[in-house]
Amino acid sequence: MRHDQYDGNKIMTTAFILIALALIIIYAGPTLLFFCVGYADYMLERRRHMIALKHAVRRRSDEL
């Protein structure tokens, strides 16, 4: 009987955690999406900048 009670508590705890995570994701979804899109834009801009620097260095070394 004691083992059954432990399993019940474990299931309730797991269910509570899953429901809490689902609520957090639902309410924070737009904010999380905003952060993800912003970070992706930042990384693309940084990559573009690094490519431009690489081309500039290559052009400058060709001139010398």
PDB file of C-alpha atoms in Angstrom, residues 28-52:
ATOM      1  CA  ALA A  28       5.618  33.336 -22.526  1.00  0.00           C
ATOM      2  CA  GLY A  29       5.326  32.026 -26.093  1.00  0.00           C
ATOM      3  CA  PRO A  30       5.254  35.401 -27.864  1.00  0.00           C
ATOM      4  CA  THR A  31       8.130  36.689 -25.731  1.00  0.00           C
ATOM      5  CA  LEU A  32      10.195  33.558 -26.348  1.00  0.00           C
ATOM      6  CA  LEU A  33       9.487  33.818 -30.069  1.00  0.00           C
ATOM      7  CA  PHE A  34      10.541  37.486 -30.011  1.00  0.00           C
ATOM      8  CA  PHE A  35      13.823  36.589 -28.284  1.00  0.00           C
ATOM      9  CA  CYS A  36      14.516  33.720 -30.705  1.00  0.00           C
ATOM     10  CA  VAL A  37      13.844  35.864 -33.785  1.00  0.00           C
ATOM     11  CA  GLY A  38      15.902  38.724 -32.351  1.00  0.00           C
ATOM     12  CA  TYR A  39      18.820  36.424 -31.592  1.00  0.00           C
ATOM     13  CA  ALA A  40      18.665  34.871 -35.071  1.00  0.00           C
ATOM     14  CA  ASP A  41      18.664  38.356 -36.614  1.00  0.00           C
ATOM     15  CA  TYR A  42      21.643  39.341 -34.444  1.00  0.00           C
ATOM     16  CA  MET A  43      23.598  36.235 -35.490  1.00  0.00           C
ATOM     17  CA  LEU A  44      22.846  36.795 -39.191  1.00  0.00           C
ATOM     18  CA  GLU A  45      23.909  40.437 -38.917  1.00  0.00           C
ATOM     19  CA  ARG A  46      27.106  39.435 -37.117  1.00  0.00           C
ATOM     20  CA  ARG A  47      27.849  36.805 -39.780  1.00  0.00           C
ATOM     21  CA  ARG A  48      27.262  39.356 -42.538  1.00  0.00           C
ATOM     22  CA  HIS A  49      29.633  41.773 -40.793  1.00  0.00           C
ATOM     23  CA  MET A  50      32.340  39.102 -40.430  1.00  0.00           C
ATOM     24  CA  ILE A  51      32.045  38.183 -44.129  1.00  0.00           C
ATOM     25  CA  ALA A  52      32.395  41.866 -45.064  1.00  0.00           C
TER      26      ALA A  52
END
